[in-house]
Backbone as JSON, one array per atom type, in Angstrom:
{
  "sequence": "MNYPSRLIEEAVSEISRLPGIGKKTALRLALHLLKREEEQTRSLSEALINMRTKTSYCEKCHNIADDRLCNICSSPRRDHSIICVVVDTRDVLAIESTNQYKGLYHVLGGIISPLEGIGPSDLQIDSLIKRIEHPEDSEPVKEIILALSPTMEGDTTAFYLQKKLKSTGVKMSTIARGIPIGGDLEYADEITLGRSIVSRVAYD",
  "N": [[-14.26, 28.51, 11.88], [-15.9, 30.04, 14.56], [-16.25, 28.93, 17.77], [-18.61, 28.75, 20.47], [-17.64, 27.79, 22.82], [-14.74, 26.35, 24.27], [-14.85, 23.72, 25.0], [-16.87, 22.7, 23.38], [-15.61, 23.02, 20.93], [-13.47, 21.21, 21.18], [-14.9, 18.81, 21.35], [-16.15, 18.75, 18.83], [-13.9, 18.62, 17.22], [-12.9, 16.07, 17.84], [-15.07, 14.36, 17.15], [-15.29, 14.85, 14.42], [-13.19, 13.46, 13.42], [-14.03, 10.98, 12.81], [-14.85, 8.72, 10.12], [-16.44, 10.06, 7.25], [-17.71, 12.13, 8.52], [-18.02, 15.52, 8.72], [-17.02, 18.85, 9.82], [-19.37, 20.39, 10.2], [-21.41, 18.47, 10.53], [-20.37, 17.19, 12.76], [-20.58, 19.25, 14.62], [-23.37, 19.49, 14.83], [-23.96, 17.02, 15.98], [-22.57, 17.24, 18.39], [-23.91, 19.37, 19.63], [-26.4, 18.2, 19.82], [-25.92, 16.12, 21.65], [-25.34, 17.69, 23.81], [-27.77, 18.69, 24.52], [-29.13, 16.51, 25.38], [-29.99, 14.23, 28.12], [-27.65, 13.99, 30.79], [-26.98, 11.4, 31.55], [-27.49, 9.91, 29.28], [-25.49, 10.7, 27.51], [-23.33, 9.84, 29.0], [-23.76, 7.08, 28.95], [-23.36, 6.55, 26.26], [-20.65, 7.2, 26.02], [-19.49, 5.28, 27.73], [-20.22, 2.95, 26.4], [-18.75, 3.16, 24.05], [-16.12, 3.16, 25.06], [-16.05, 0.63, 26.27], [-16.4, -0.96, 24.01], [-14.02, -0.44, 22.67], [-12.04, -1.29, 24.46], [-12.72, -3.84, 25.37], [-13.47, -5.48, 23.32], [-12.84, -8.46, 21.55], [-11.18, -10.87, 19.4], [-12.11, -13.59, 17.35], [-10.54, -16.68, 17.89], [-10.33, -18.52, 15.9], [-11.41, -17.65, 13.33], [-10.9, -14.93, 13.28], [-12.8, -12.96, 13.31], [-14.77, -10.32, 14.79], [-15.51, -10.82, 18.2], [-17.15, -11.85, 21.27], [-16.33, -13.78, 22.96], [-13.95, -16.54, 23.22], [-14.36, -17.89, 20.84], [-16.22, -16.82, 17.99], [-19.8, -16.26, 17.48], [-20.48, -17.51, 15.14], [-18.49, -19.42, 14.44], [-18.76, -21.08, 16.63], [-21.22, -22.17, 16.35], [-23.28, -25.0, 15.97], [-24.94, -25.28, 13.87], [-23.86, -24.33, 11.58], [-22.14, -24.94, 8.47], [-19.26, -26.52, 8.71], [-17.45, -27.35, 6.86], [-17.02, -25.6, 4.85], [-15.34, -22.63, 4.09], [-15.47, -19.19, 3.93], [-13.51, -16.72, 2.64], [-12.76, -13.49, 3.61], [-12.16, -9.89, 3.66], [-12.56, -8.13, 5.91], [-14.55, -7.58, 8.94], [-16.79, -6.17, 8.1], [-17.39, -7.28, 5.64], [-18.21, -9.81, 6.4], [-20.59, -9.18, 7.75], [-22.05, -8.14, 5.6], [-22.38, -10.38, 3.9], [-23.7, -12.12, 5.64], [-26.11, -10.8, 5.9], [-27.5, -11.53, 3.66], [-28.56, -14.0, 4.11], [-27.97, -16.35, 2.77], [-25.73, -17.86, 2.98], [-24.25, -20.48, 4.78], [-21.91, -21.39, 5.86], [-18.59, -21.21, 7.38], [-16.31, -18.48, 8.2], [-13.3, -16.68, 7.27], [-11.36, -14.14, 8.29], [-9.19, -12.03, 6.75], [-8.05, -9.6, 7.45], [-7.18, -7.58, 5.86], [-5.83, -6.72, 2.58], [-3.46, -7.73, 0.07], [-1.27, -5.2, -0.69], [1.1, -3.64, -2.19], [1.71, -0.9, -2.55], [0.8, 0.26, -0.23], [2.38, -0.94, 1.53], [1.6, -3.42, 2.49], [1.96, -6.76, 2.91], [1.83, -10.38, 2.29], [2.57, -11.51, 4.75], [1.46, -9.82, 6.57], [-1.14, -10.44, 6.76], [-3.84, -12.66, 7.78], [-3.04, -15.31, 6.82], [-1.46, -17.59, 7.26], [-2.8, -18.76, 9.4], [-5.11, -19.51, 8.15], [-4.24, -21.52, 6.42], [-3.47, -23.36, 8.35], [-5.96, -23.99, 9.44], [-7.02, -25.45, 7.39], [-5.21, -27.57, 6.95], [-4.92, -28.67, 9.49], [-7.57, -29.22, 10.81], [-9.69, -28.24, 13.5], [-12.2, -29.1, 13.89], [-14.26, -32.04, 13.59], [-15.07, -32.41, 11.05], [-13.54, -32.18, 7.94], [-12.13, -29.45, 6.0], [-13.66, -28.7, 2.98], [-14.11, -26.86, 0.98], [-13.0, -23.67, -0.15], [-14.08, -20.41, -0.3], [-13.43, -17.56, -2.07], [-14.12, -14.43, -1.26], [-13.5, -11.72, -2.24], [-12.98, -8.25, -3.01], [-13.42, -7.09, -6.4], [-10.92, -5.8, -7.27], [-7.64, -4.55, -8.21], [-5.9, -5.09, -6.08], [-7.46, -6.92, -4.67], [-7.69, -9.01, -6.53], [-5.0, -9.69, -6.72], [-4.49, -10.64, -4.17], [-6.24, -12.83, -4.14], [-5.1, -14.4, -6.14], [-2.63, -14.98, -4.99], [-3.47, -16.47, -2.75], [-4.64, -18.63, -4.04], [-2.43, -19.88, -5.2], [-0.98, -20.45, -2.9], [-2.64, -22.2, -1.52], [-2.96, -24.32, -3.16], [-1.57, -26.73, -2.9], [-2.9, -27.98, -0.83], [-5.07, -29.26, -1.82], [-7.72, -28.67, -1.49], [-10.98, -27.7, -2.58], [-11.42, -24.74, -4.47], [-13.16, -21.69, -4.86], [-14.73, -18.71, -6.2], [-16.66, -15.77, -5.52], [-19.4, -14.94, -7.67], [-19.17, -12.59, -10.36], [-20.59, -9.78, -11.93], [-23.35, -8.37, -13.83], [-25.49, -6.35, -11.92], [-28.64, -7.16, -10.29], [-31.44, -5.88, -11.92], [-29.99, -4.05, -13.32], [-28.94, -2.2, -16.26], [-27.57, -3.22, -19.36], [-26.34, -1.35, -21.03], [-25.27, 0.52, -19.35], [-23.3, -0.72, -17.97], [-19.86, -1.18, -17.17], [-17.01, -2.03, -19.28], [-15.32, -4.04, -18.19], [-16.84, -5.27, -16.16], [-19.02, -6.2, -17.67], [-17.68, -7.89, -19.43], [-16.7, -9.84, -17.65], [-19.1, -10.88, -16.84], [-19.95, -12.21, -19.11], [-17.94, -14.13, -19.45], [-18.23, -15.53, -17.05], [-20.67, -16.74, -17.29], [-23.77, -18.53, -16.62], [-25.74, -21.56, -16.68], [-29.0, -21.4, -18.08], [-31.8, -21.83, -16.23]],
  "CA": [[-15.52, 28.68, 12.61], [-15.74, 30.45, 15.95], [-17.13, 28.15, 18.64], [-18.95, 29.48, 21.7], [-16.97, 27.19, 23.97], [-13.57, 25.52, 23.97], [-15.26, 22.33, 25.17], [-17.59, 22.36, 22.15], [-14.61, 22.93, 19.87], [-12.75, 19.96, 21.37], [-15.82, 17.72, 21.01], [-16.31, 18.78, 17.37], [-12.63, 18.18, 16.65], [-12.79, 14.61, 17.99], [-16.14, 13.7, 16.39], [-15.04, 15.01, 12.99], [-12.15, 12.5, 13.02], [-14.71, 9.77, 12.35], [-15.01, 8.73, 8.66], [-17.72, 10.52, 6.7], [-18.29, 13.2, 9.34], [-17.31, 16.79, 8.63], [-17.13, 19.76, 10.96], [-20.76, 20.8, 10.42], [-22.13, 17.33, 11.11], [-19.82, 16.99, 14.1], [-21.15, 20.29, 15.47], [-24.76, 19.13, 15.09], [-23.96, 15.91, 16.93], [-22.12, 17.74, 19.68], [-25.01, 20.16, 20.21], [-27.47, 17.26, 20.15], [-25.54, 15.47, 22.89], [-25.38, 18.69, 24.87], [-29.17, 18.88, 24.9], [-29.65, 15.27, 25.97], [-29.7, 14.0, 29.53], [-26.23, 13.67, 31.03], [-26.87, 9.95, 31.64], [-27.47, 9.39, 27.92], [-24.14, 10.94, 27.01], [-22.44, 8.97, 29.76], [-23.96, 5.71, 28.45], [-22.69, 6.49, 24.96], [-19.2, 7.2, 26.26], [-19.13, 3.99, 28.31], [-20.37, 1.93, 25.36], [-17.61, 3.3, 23.14], [-14.92, 2.73, 25.77], [-16.13, -0.83, 26.41], [-16.18, -1.54, 22.69], [-12.61, -0.31, 22.31], [-11.14, -1.97, 25.39], [-13.13, -5.2, 25.7], [-13.74, -6.28, 22.12], [-11.8, -9.42, 21.22], [-11.31, -11.46, 18.08], [-12.24, -15.04, 17.34], [-9.26, -17.36, 17.73], [-10.35, -19.37, 14.72], [-11.63, -16.93, 12.06], [-10.45, -13.54, 13.46], [-13.93, -12.04, 13.29], [-15.02, -9.72, 16.1], [-16.22, -11.76, 19.07], [-17.21, -11.54, 22.7], [-15.65, -14.87, 23.65], [-12.8, -17.12, 22.52], [-14.86, -18.13, 19.49], [-17.38, -16.0, 17.63], [-21.04, -17.04, 17.48], [-20.58, -18.28, 13.9], [-17.6, -20.58, 14.55], [-19.22, -21.95, 17.71], [-22.58, -22.65, 16.06], [-23.36, -26.34, 15.37], [-25.83, -25.21, 12.7], [-23.1, -23.89, 10.42], [-21.41, -25.96, 7.73], [-17.85, -26.33, 9.03], [-16.61, -27.83, 5.77], [-16.86, -24.5, 3.89], [-14.81, -21.39, 4.66], [-15.52, -18.02, 3.05], [-12.42, -15.81, 2.98], [-13.13, -12.09, 3.4], [-11.15, -8.92, 4.09], [-12.8, -7.69, 7.28], [-15.85, -7.88, 9.54], [-17.87, -5.58, 7.3], [-17.74, -8.25, 4.6], [-18.97, -10.86, 7.07], [-21.93, -8.64, 7.98], [-22.72, -8.01, 4.31], [-22.77, -11.71, 3.43], [-24.68, -12.65, 6.58], [-27.39, -10.12, 5.67], [-28.19, -12.16, 2.54], [-29.15, -15.25, 4.6], [-27.76, -17.37, 1.75], [-24.5, -18.6, 3.26], [-24.33, -21.16, 6.07], [-20.61, -21.92, 6.24], [-17.78, -20.4, 8.28], [-15.56, -17.38, 7.58], [-11.92, -16.42, 7.69], [-11.1, -12.71, 8.07], [-7.77, -11.8, 6.48], [-7.59, -8.39, 8.11], [-6.64, -6.66, 4.85], [-5.49, -7.33, 1.3], [-2.09, -7.45, -0.35], [-1.17, -3.9, -1.35], [2.5, -3.17, -2.12], [1.77, 0.56, -2.44], [0.57, 0.62, 1.17], [3.31, -1.7, 2.35], [0.93, -4.58, 3.09], [2.34, -8.0, 2.24], [1.17, -11.59, 2.77], [2.88, -11.77, 6.17], [0.65, -8.91, 7.4], [-2.51, -10.94, 6.75], [-4.09, -13.91, 8.5], [-2.99, -16.37, 5.81], [-0.91, -18.8, 7.88], [-3.84, -19.39, 10.22], [-6.06, -20.12, 7.2], [-3.62, -22.78, 6.0], [-3.53, -24.25, 9.51], [-7.34, -24.46, 9.57], [-7.26, -26.44, 6.33], [-4.34, -28.74, 7.12], [-5.13, -29.26, 10.81], [-8.89, -28.76, 11.28], [-10.06, -28.54, 14.88], [-13.49, -29.79, 13.84], [-14.21, -33.41, 13.09], [-15.34, -32.36, 9.62], [-12.45, -31.49, 7.24], [-12.51, -28.36, 5.1], [-13.83, -29.2, 1.61], [-14.15, -25.78, -0.01], [-12.64, -22.3, 0.23], [-14.71, -19.42, -1.17], [-12.74, -16.27, -2.01], [-15.08, -13.33, -1.4], [-12.68, -10.5, -2.2], [-13.44, -7.23, -3.95], [-12.82, -7.21, -7.75], [-9.95, -4.73, -7.52], [-6.31, -5.08, -8.48], [-5.4, -5.65, -4.82], [-8.26, -8.09, -4.36], [-7.29, -10.08, -7.44], [-3.64, -10.09, -6.35], [-4.63, -11.46, -2.96], [-6.88, -14.08, -4.53], [-4.11, -15.17, -6.9], [-1.64, -15.47, -4.02], [-4.1, -17.51, -1.96], [-4.84, -19.79, -4.9], [-1.12, -20.52, -5.31], [-0.57, -20.91, -1.58], [-3.5, -23.28, -1.05], [-3.08, -25.35, -4.19], [-1.02, -28.0, -2.42], [-3.8, -28.6, 0.15], [-6.04, -30.07, -2.55], [-9.08, -28.26, -1.18], [-11.68, -27.03, -3.68], [-11.44, -23.29, -4.33], [-14.11, -20.99, -5.72], [-14.83, -17.28, -5.93], [-18.02, -15.29, -5.71], [-19.69, -14.53, -9.04], [-19.08, -11.15, -10.64], [-21.33, -9.48, -13.15], [-24.36, -7.32, -13.86], [-26.38, -6.41, -10.76], [-30.06, -7.35, -10.57], [-32.11, -4.61, -12.25], [-29.08, -3.16, -14.05], [-29.02, -2.17, -17.73], [-26.29, -3.55, -19.99], [-25.71, -0.18, -21.64], [-24.6, 1.32, -18.32], [-22.25, -1.53, -17.34], [-18.53, -0.94, -17.73], [-16.55, -3.14, -20.12], [-14.74, -5.13, -17.39], [-17.95, -5.98, -15.52], [-19.77, -6.89, -18.71], [-16.84, -8.97, -19.92], [-16.67, -10.89, -16.64], [-20.42, -11.5, -16.84], [-19.99, -13.13, -20.25], [-17.03, -15.24, -19.16], [-18.74, -16.29, -15.9], [-22.08, -17.04, -17.55], [-24.28, -19.75, -16.03], [-26.82, -22.2, -17.44], [-30.32, -20.79, -17.86], [-32.74, -22.85, -15.77]],
  "C": [[-15.21, 29.04, 14.06], [-16.75, 29.72, 16.82], [-17.41, 28.93, 19.92], [-18.22, 28.97, 22.93], [-15.79, 26.34, 23.5], [-13.93, 24.04, 24.07], [-16.02, 21.83, 23.94], [-16.6, 22.15, 21.02], [-13.82, 21.61, 19.96], [-13.61, 18.75, 20.98], [-15.98, 17.61, 19.49], [-15.05, 18.24, 16.7], [-12.5, 16.65, 16.71], [-13.83, 13.88, 17.15], [-15.86, 13.74, 14.9], [-13.9, 14.11, 12.5], [-12.76, 11.21, 12.49], [-14.93, 9.85, 10.84], [-16.4, 9.18, 8.24], [-18.38, 11.63, 7.49], [-17.42, 14.45, 9.25], [-17.55, 17.65, 9.85], [-18.58, 20.14, 11.26], [-21.58, 19.68, 11.06], [-21.67, 17.07, 12.54], [-20.4, 18.01, 15.07], [-22.6, 19.97, 15.82], [-24.84, 18.0, 16.11], [-23.56, 16.36, 18.33], [-23.23, 18.53, 20.38], [-26.18, 19.27, 20.6], [-27.17, 16.57, 21.48], [-25.63, 16.43, 24.07], [-26.8, 18.89, 25.4], [-29.77, 17.64, 25.58], [-29.36, 15.19, 27.46], [-28.24, 13.58, 29.69], [-26.01, 12.16, 31.03], [-26.79, 9.32, 30.24], [-26.08, 9.55, 27.3], [-23.13, 10.03, 27.7], [-22.54, 7.52, 29.27], [-23.28, 5.52, 27.11], [-21.18, 6.39, 25.14], [-18.74, 5.84, 26.79], [-19.2, 2.88, 27.27], [-19.19, 1.95, 24.4], [-16.32, 2.82, 23.78], [-14.9, 1.21, 25.92], [-15.86, -1.52, 25.09], [-14.7, -1.55, 22.35], [-11.7, -1.16, 23.19], [-11.47, -3.44, 25.61], [-13.42, -6.08, 24.49], [-12.55, -7.19, 21.83], [-12.07, -9.99, 19.83], [-11.31, -12.98, 18.18], [-10.89, -15.7, 17.08], [-9.18, -18.17, 16.45], [-10.44, -18.56, 13.42], [-11.2, -15.47, 12.09], [-11.56, -12.52, 13.26], [-14.09, -11.44, 14.69], [-15.87, -10.66, 16.94], [-16.24, -11.26, 20.51], [-16.45, -12.58, 23.52], [-14.48, -15.38, 22.83], [-13.14, -17.41, 21.06], [-16.07, -17.25, 19.22], [-18.63, -16.88, 17.56], [-21.22, -17.86, 16.2], [-19.74, -19.55, 14.0], [-18.09, -21.57, 15.6], [-20.6, -22.55, 17.45], [-22.55, -24.04, 15.42], [-24.22, -26.36, 14.11], [-25.09, -24.78, 11.43], [-22.38, -25.07, 9.78], [-19.92, -25.71, 7.91], [-16.9, -26.82, 7.95], [-16.35, -26.76, 4.72], [-16.37, -23.26, 4.62], [-14.83, -20.29, 3.6], [-14.46, -17.02, 3.51], [-12.81, -14.38, 2.62], [-12.03, -11.18, 3.95], [-11.34, -8.51, 5.55], [-14.22, -8.0, 7.73], [-17.0, -7.3, 8.74], [-18.32, -6.52, 6.2], [-18.56, -9.4, 5.19], [-20.42, -10.4, 7.27], [-22.72, -8.55, 6.69], [-23.22, -9.36, 3.81], [-23.83, -12.31, 4.34], [-26.06, -12.04, 6.34], [-28.18, -10.74, 4.51], [-28.94, -13.42, 2.97], [-29.01, -16.4, 3.6], [-26.55, -18.26, 2.03], [-24.55, -19.19, 4.66], [-23.0, -21.76, 6.52], [-19.91, -21.04, 7.26], [-17.05, -19.31, 7.5], [-14.1, -17.43, 8.0], [-11.6, -14.98, 7.29], [-9.6, -12.49, 7.92], [-7.21, -10.6, 7.24], [-6.96, -7.39, 7.16], [-6.42, -7.41, 3.54], [-4.07, -6.93, 0.92], [-2.05, -6.15, -1.15], [0.25, -3.36, -1.21], [2.63, -1.66, -1.95], [1.58, 1.03, -1.01], [1.47, -0.17, 2.11], [2.7, -2.89, 3.04], [1.27, -5.82, 2.27], [1.61, -9.19, 2.82], [1.39, -11.85, 4.26], [2.06, -10.88, 7.11], [-0.79, -9.4, 7.52], [-2.61, -12.28, 7.48], [-4.16, -15.09, 7.51], [-2.47, -17.68, 6.41], [-1.96, -19.53, 8.71], [-4.9, -20.05, 9.36], [-5.53, -21.48, 6.75], [-3.69, -23.81, 7.13], [-4.94, -24.81, 9.68], [-7.64, -25.56, 8.56], [-6.47, -27.72, 6.6], [-4.54, -29.44, 8.45], [-6.46, -28.77, 11.39], [-9.17, -29.18, 12.71], [-11.39, -29.29, 14.94], [-13.3, -31.2, 13.3], [-14.41, -33.46, 11.58], [-14.23, -31.58, 8.91], [-12.99, -30.4, 6.31], [-12.53, -28.88, 3.66], [-13.77, -28.09, 0.56], [-13.75, -24.45, 0.62], [-13.28, -21.36, -0.79], [-13.97, -18.09, -0.99], [-13.75, -15.16, -2.3], [-14.34, -12.01, -1.24], [-13.16, -9.53, -3.26], [-12.72, -7.36, -5.29], [-11.93, -6.02, -8.1], [-8.6, -5.36, -7.82], [-5.73, -5.74, -7.23], [-6.14, -6.93, -4.45], [-7.88, -9.28, -5.23], [-5.88, -10.59, -7.13], [-3.67, -11.01, -5.13], [-5.23, -12.82, -3.28], [-5.9, -14.99, -5.26], [-3.07, -15.78, -5.95], [-2.22, -16.63, -3.2], [-4.28, -18.79, -2.77], [-3.54, -20.58, -5.04], [-0.71, -21.16, -3.98], [-1.36, -22.13, -1.13], [-3.61, -24.44, -2.02], [-2.63, -26.71, -3.69], [-1.93, -28.7, -1.41], [-4.83, -29.49, -0.52], [-7.49, -29.71, -2.28], [-9.7, -27.53, -2.39], [-11.7, -25.53, -3.43], [-12.4, -22.68, -5.33], [-14.1, -19.51, -5.37], [-16.25, -16.83, -6.17], [-18.19, -14.8, -7.14], [-19.59, -13.02, -9.18], [-19.85, -10.86, -11.92], [-22.33, -8.35, -12.99], [-25.27, -7.44, -12.65], [-27.84, -6.6, -11.18], [-30.71, -5.99, -10.82], [-31.24, -3.65, -13.03], [-29.27, -3.26, -15.56], [-27.64, -2.4, -18.31], [-25.57, -2.31, -20.5], [-24.94, 0.67, -20.63], [-23.47, 0.54, -17.63], [-20.91, -1.22, -17.99], [-18.04, -2.2, -18.44], [-16.03, -4.32, -19.3], [-15.85, -5.96, -16.74], [-18.74, -6.8, -16.53], [-18.99, -8.08, -19.25], [-16.81, -10.14, -18.95], [-18.02, -11.61, -16.57], [-20.54, -12.52, -17.97], [-19.15, -14.37, -19.96], [-17.59, -16.14, -18.06], [-20.22, -16.63, -16.07], [-22.47, -18.39, -16.96], [-25.42, -20.29, -16.88], [-28.14, -21.55, -17.08], [-31.31, -21.88, -17.48], [-34.17, -22.31, -15.83]]
}
């Protein structure tokens, strides 16, 4: 594509590096910013720079935070005896959007994936064990919920954590897996349907 300006081409090149954005979408965004007030573009740039340079991570759960502790770990309204283990901040946001969970989180920062060269030492596992064995809160940890994706890597990570945490004696559970609400059985794959049968619950 021939761009009318080298500056436009550079902007498109950088914007298109973002996930899910191709050259055409990047061009539309670049032209949109070009038409906006200069102050609006400057505010966007400053917000992105501040996000990249000033964002910190919670010392306890490793979630994104503005202070030493995130607003979840520092909240007295949360149940500090339950920790939900997730891969990254996106999982925290997804679970929080349900308004069904009131415990704390622990962000691993990834999952075990030998093909990508990611091992247990690359994840925030040691700090999880420390939270269980030496809780900073007056209330000890009673349950660990493994909220990991049902993939080979996710199951491998869950299995490793189960073995690693077994000696702590803490209760361990995993999120339910099965047929989504409104889904038809005939369209469910065999693994999902099988897990739904195995993980069946009492009908109330």
